[in-house]
Coordinates of C-alpha atoms in Angstrom, one line a residue:
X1 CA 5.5 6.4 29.0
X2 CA 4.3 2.6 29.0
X3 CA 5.3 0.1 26.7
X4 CA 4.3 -0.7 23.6
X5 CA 3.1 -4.3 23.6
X6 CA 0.0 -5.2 22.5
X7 CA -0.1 -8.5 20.4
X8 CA -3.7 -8.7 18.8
X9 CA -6.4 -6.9 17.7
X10 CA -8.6 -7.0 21.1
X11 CA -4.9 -5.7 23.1
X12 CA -4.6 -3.1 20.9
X13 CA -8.0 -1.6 21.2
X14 CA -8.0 -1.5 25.0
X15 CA -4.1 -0.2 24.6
X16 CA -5.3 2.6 23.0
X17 CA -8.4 3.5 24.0
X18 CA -6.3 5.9 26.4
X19 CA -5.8 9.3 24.0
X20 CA -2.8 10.0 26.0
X21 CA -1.2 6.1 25.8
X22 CA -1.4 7.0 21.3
X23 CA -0.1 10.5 21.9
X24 CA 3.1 8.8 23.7
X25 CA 3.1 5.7 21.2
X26 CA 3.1 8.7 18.0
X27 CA 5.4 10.8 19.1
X28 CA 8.1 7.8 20.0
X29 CA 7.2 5.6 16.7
X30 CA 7.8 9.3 15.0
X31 CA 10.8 10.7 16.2
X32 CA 13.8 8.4 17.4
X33 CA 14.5 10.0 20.1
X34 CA 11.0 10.4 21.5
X35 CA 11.5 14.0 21.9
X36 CA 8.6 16.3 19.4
X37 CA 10.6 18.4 17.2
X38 CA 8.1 21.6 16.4
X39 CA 7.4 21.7 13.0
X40 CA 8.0 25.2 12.4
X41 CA 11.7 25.9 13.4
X42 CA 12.8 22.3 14.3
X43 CA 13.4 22.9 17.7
X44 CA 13.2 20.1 20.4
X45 CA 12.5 21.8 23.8
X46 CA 9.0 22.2 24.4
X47 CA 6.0 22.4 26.8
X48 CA 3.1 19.7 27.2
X49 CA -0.4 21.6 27.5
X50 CA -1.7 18.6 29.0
X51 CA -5.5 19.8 29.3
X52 CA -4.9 20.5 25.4
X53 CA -2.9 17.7 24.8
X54 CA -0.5 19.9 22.9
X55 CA 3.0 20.6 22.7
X56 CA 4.6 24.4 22.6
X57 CA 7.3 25.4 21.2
X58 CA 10.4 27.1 23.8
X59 CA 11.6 28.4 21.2
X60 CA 9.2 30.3 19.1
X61 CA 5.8 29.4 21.2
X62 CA 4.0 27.6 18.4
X63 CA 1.8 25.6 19.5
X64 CA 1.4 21.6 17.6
X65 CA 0.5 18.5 17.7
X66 CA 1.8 14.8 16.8
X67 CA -0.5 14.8 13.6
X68 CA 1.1 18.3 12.2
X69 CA 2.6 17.1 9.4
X70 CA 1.2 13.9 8.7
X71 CA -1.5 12.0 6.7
X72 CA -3.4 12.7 10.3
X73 CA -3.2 16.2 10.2
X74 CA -6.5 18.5 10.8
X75 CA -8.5 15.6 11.0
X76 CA -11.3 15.7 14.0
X77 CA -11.0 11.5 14.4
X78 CA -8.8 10.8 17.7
X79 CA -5.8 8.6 17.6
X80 CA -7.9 6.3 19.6
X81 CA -9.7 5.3 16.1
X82 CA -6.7 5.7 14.3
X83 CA -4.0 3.5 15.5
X84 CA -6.9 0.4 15.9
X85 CA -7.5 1.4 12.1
X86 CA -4.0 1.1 11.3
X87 CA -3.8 -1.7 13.1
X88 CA -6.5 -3.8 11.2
X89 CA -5.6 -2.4 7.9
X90 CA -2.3 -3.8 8.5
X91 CA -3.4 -7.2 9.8
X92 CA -6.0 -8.3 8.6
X93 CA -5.1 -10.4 5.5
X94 CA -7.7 -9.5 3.0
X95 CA -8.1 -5.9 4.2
X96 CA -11.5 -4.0 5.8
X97 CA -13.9 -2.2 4.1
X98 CA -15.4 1.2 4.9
X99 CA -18.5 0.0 6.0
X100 CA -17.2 -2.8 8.2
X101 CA -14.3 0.0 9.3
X102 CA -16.8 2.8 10.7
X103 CA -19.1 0.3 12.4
X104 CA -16.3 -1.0 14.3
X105 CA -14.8 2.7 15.0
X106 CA -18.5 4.2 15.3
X107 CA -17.8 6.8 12.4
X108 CA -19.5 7.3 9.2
X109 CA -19.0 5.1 6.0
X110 CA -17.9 8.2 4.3
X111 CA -15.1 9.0 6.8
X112 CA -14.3 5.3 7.2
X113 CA -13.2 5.5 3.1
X114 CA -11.3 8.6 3.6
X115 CA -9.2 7.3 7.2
X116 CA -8.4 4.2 4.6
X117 CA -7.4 5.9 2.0
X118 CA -5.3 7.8 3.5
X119 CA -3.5 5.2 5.6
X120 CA -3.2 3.5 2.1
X121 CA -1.1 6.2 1.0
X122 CA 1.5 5.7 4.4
X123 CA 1.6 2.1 3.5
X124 CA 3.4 3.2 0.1
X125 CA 6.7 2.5 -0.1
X126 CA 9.2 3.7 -3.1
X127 CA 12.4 2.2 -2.9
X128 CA 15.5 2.9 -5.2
X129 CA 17.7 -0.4 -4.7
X130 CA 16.9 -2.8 -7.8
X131 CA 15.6 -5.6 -7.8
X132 CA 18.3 -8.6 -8.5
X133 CA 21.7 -8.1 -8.5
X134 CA 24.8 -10.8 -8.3
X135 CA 23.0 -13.5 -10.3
X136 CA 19.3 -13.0 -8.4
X137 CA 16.0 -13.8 -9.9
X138 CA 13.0 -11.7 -11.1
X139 CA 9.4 -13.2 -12.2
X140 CA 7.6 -10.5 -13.8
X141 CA 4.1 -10.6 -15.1
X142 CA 1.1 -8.1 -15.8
X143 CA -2.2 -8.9 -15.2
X144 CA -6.0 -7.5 -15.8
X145 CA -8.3 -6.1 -12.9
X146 CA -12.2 -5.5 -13.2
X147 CA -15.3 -6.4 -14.0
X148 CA -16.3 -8.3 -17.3
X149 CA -18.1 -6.4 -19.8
X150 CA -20.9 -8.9 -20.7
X151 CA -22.0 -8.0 -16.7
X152 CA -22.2 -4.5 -17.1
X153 CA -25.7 -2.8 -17.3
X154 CA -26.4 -1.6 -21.2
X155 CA -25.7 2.2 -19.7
X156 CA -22.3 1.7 -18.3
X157 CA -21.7 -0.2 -21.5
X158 CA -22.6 3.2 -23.2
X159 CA -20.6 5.5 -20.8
X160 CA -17.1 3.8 -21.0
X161 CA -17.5 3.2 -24.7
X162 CA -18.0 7.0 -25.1
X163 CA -15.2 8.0 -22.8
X164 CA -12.9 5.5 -24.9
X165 CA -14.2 6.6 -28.2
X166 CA -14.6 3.3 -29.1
X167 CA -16.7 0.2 -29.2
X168 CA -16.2 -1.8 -26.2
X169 CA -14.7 -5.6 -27.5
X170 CA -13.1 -8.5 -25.3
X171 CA -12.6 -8.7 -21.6
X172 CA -9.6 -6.5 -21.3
X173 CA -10.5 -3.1 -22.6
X174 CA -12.7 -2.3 -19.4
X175 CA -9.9 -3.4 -17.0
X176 CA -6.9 -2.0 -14.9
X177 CA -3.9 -3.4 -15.9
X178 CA -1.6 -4.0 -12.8
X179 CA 2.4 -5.0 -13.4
X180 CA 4.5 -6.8 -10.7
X181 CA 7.9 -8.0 -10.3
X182 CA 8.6 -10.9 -7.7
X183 CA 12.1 -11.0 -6.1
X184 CA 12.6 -14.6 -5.9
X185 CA 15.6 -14.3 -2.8
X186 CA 14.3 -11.4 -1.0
X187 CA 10.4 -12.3 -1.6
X188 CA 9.7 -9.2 -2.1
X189 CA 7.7 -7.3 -4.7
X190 CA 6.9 -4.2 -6.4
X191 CA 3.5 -3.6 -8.3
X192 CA 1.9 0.1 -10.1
X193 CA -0.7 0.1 -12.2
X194 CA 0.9 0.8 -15.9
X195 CA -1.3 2.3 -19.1
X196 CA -1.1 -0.7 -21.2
X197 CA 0.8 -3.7 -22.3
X198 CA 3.2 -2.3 -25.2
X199 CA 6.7 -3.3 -25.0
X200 CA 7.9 0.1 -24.4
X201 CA 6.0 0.2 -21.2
X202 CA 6.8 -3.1 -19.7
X203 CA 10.3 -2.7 -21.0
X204 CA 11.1 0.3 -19.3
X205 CA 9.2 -0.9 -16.0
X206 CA 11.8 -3.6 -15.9
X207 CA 14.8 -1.5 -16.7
X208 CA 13.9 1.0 -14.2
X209 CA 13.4 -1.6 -11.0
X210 CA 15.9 -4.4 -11.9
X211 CA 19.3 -5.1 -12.0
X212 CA 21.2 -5.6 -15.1
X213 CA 22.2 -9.0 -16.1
X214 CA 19.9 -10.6 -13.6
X215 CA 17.6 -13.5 -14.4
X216 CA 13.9 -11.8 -15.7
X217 CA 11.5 -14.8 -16.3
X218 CA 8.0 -14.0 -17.6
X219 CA 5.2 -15.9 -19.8
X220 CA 5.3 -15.6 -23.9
X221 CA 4.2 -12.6 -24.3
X222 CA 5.4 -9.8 -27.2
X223 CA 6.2 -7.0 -24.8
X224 CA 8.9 -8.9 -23.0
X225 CA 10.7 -10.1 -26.6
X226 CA 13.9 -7.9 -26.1
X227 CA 14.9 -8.4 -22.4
X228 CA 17.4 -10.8 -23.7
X229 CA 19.4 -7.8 -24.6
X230 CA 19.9 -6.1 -20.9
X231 CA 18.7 -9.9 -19.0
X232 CA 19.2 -13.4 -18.5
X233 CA 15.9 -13.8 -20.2
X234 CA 13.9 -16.6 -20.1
X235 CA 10.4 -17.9 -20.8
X236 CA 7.3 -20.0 -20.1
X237 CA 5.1 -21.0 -22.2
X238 CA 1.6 -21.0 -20.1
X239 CA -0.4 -22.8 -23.5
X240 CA 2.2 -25.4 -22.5
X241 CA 2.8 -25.9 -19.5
X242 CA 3.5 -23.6 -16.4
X243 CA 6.8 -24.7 -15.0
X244 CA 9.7 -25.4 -17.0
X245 CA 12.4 -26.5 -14.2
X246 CA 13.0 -23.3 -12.4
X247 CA 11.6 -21.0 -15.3
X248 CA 8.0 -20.2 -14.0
X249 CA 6.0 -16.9 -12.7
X250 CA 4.3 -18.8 -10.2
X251 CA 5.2 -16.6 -7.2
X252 CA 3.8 -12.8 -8.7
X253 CA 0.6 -15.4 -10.0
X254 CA 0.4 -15.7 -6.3
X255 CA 0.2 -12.2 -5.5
X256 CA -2.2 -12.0 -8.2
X257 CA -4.5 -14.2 -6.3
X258 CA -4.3 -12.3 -3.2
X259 CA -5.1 -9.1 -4.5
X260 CA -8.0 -10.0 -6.6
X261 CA -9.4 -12.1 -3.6
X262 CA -8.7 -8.9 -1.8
X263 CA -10.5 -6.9 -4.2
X264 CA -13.2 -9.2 -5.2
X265 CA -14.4 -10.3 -1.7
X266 CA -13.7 -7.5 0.1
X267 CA -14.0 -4.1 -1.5
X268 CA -15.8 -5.4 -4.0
X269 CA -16.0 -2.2 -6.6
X270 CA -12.9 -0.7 -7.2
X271 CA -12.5 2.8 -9.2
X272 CA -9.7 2.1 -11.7
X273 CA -8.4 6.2 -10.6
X274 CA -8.2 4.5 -7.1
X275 CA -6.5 1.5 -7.9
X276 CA -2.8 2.2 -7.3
X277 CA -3.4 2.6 -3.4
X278 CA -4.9 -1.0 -3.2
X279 CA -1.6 -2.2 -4.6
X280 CA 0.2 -0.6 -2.5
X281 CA -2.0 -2.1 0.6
X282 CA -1.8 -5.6 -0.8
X283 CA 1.9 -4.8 -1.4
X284 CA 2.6 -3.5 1.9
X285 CA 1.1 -6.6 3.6
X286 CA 2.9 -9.7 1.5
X287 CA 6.2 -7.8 1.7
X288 CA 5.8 -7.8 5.4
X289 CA 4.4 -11.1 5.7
X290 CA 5.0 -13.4 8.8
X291 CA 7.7 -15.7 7.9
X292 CA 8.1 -19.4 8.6
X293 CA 11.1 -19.4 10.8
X294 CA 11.9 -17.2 14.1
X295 CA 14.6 -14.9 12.0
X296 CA 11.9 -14.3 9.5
X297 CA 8.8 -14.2 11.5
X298 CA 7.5 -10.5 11.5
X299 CA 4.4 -9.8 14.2
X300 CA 1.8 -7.8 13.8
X301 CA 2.6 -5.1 16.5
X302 CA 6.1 -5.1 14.0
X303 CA 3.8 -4.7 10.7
X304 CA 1.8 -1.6 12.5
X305 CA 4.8 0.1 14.1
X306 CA 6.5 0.2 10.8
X307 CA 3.1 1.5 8.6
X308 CA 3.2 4.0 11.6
X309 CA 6.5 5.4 11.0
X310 CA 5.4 6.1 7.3
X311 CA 3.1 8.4 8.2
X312 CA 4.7 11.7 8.7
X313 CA 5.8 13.9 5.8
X314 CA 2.9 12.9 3.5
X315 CA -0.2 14.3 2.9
X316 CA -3.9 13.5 1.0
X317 CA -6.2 15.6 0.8
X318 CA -10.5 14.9 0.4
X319 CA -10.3 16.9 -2.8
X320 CA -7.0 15.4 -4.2
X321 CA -8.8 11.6 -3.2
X322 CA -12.0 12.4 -5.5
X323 CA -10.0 14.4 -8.1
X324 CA -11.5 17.5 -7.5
X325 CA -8.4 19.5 -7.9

């Protein structure tokens, strides 16, 4: 098996334009010890069907492959395209769009979206440790994502004001709204798209990912009134000013400007039903940012080995994408 090494975009492609060289790379970025367990029984001895590039079974003769199981499974694309997606979708700081994706990988636009989408859902990443602890610090902030209503065509105007039921008023009532919490001493943060901005929403957001008795700062806003109860609670007032010594939300605000320059200059048109998984790309990326000092510093052949791992034991589905089931 060779080594993995590949440091940019242009290595990586000619690393894996051998089907073979990804087969190895899979299987040893999937199981630790290199060895293909067989999804069936879970046993570890095996043939290689080279010509087929397939494994089988010793113990019950089933025959797989290193996709079975995974978010790669029955699709017809090689591992050739895949991996050099992976690799860009991982890299690349504002992310690649379908179009620009299956001109580069010589696939349609159509599969282009669905390879993205469902490398989206590997880069996902649900963790159960809160966020704080021992005295830490947590910015927290919501904020709105879409298109302003004055721009919309008279007919769209019509459409979402009869799925709402209601007159369409403001700038807000056509948006996404997105939440995040910043992690001031890991840098680290966790964003989902939440159904409104009601106390009872935001509240229980923040109870559920931090720690209690940690420092919460956020802006003035109503939903955040009673954190002082559980939280070291304290606020800036943004009509005022936007630091007040270390009190500020500058850090998730930052965030916020990466994945609206994300969204806005790259995929342009985003379906609000579709909305979670470009969080969780955009989240994916600054938590596993390159850092300023050697200890820190995470490459990009790092980045793509670890979305890699988190692609077995998922699945996504074409009709579960578009909602048809």
């Amino acid at each position: 098996m060779k080594d993995f090494s590949p440091k940019t975009l242009q290595e990586s492609i000619q690393y894996f334009s051998d089907e073979q060289v990804c087969i190895e790379t899979f299987a040893r970025i999937r199981w630790a010890d290199g060895k293909p367990e067989c999804p069936a029984c879970g046993h570890k001895e095996h043939w290689y069907l080279a010509k087929q590039r397939r494994f089988k079974c010793k113990e019950c003769w089933k025959q797989f492959t290193v996709k079975v199981g995974t978010l790669l499974e029955d699709s017809p694309i090689p591992l050739s395209k895949w991996l050099p997606a992976l690799w860009m979708i991982v890299n690349d700081k504002n992310g690649i769009s379908s179009y620009e994706l299956g001109k580069a990988l010589g696939i349609t636009q159509k599969s282009a979206w669905f390879v993205l989408h469902r490398l989206r859902t590997a880069l996902q990443c649900h963790s159960f440790d809160k966020m704080g602890g021992k005295g830490g610090t947590v910015e927290v902030d919501e904020t709105f994502v879409g298109g302003r209503i004055a721009n919309m065509h008279k007919s769209k105007k019509e459409r979402m004001a009869s799925i709402r039921g209601q007159q369409l008023k403001g700038d807000h009532l056509n948006k996404t709204i997105v939440m995040g919490l910043l992690d001031r001493d890991l840098r680290q943060v966790r964003a989902k798209v939440v159904p409104n901005v009601k106390r009872e929403t935001l509240q229980n957001e923040v109870l559920r990912e931090v720690e209690h008795g940690s420092k919460v700062y956020t802006d003035e806003w109503i939903g955040y009134k009673s954190l002082r109860e559980q939280f070291v609670h304290d606020v800036v007032n943004h009509v005022e000013s936007y630091v007040n010594g270390q009190v500020h939300t500058n850090g998730i605000e930052n965030f916020w400007s990466l994945l609206k320059r994300t969204l806005k200059g790259t995929y342009v048109a985003v379906e609000p039903f579709h909305m979670a998984k470009y969080v969780d790309e955009q989240v994916f990326r600054f938590n596993n940012r390159g850092g300023k000092t050697k200890e820190t510093r995470i490459t990009d052949s790092q980045r793509f080995e670890l979305a890699l791992s988190q692609v077995a034991g998922k699945r996504l589905t074409f009709a579960e994408l578009t909602g048809k089931i």
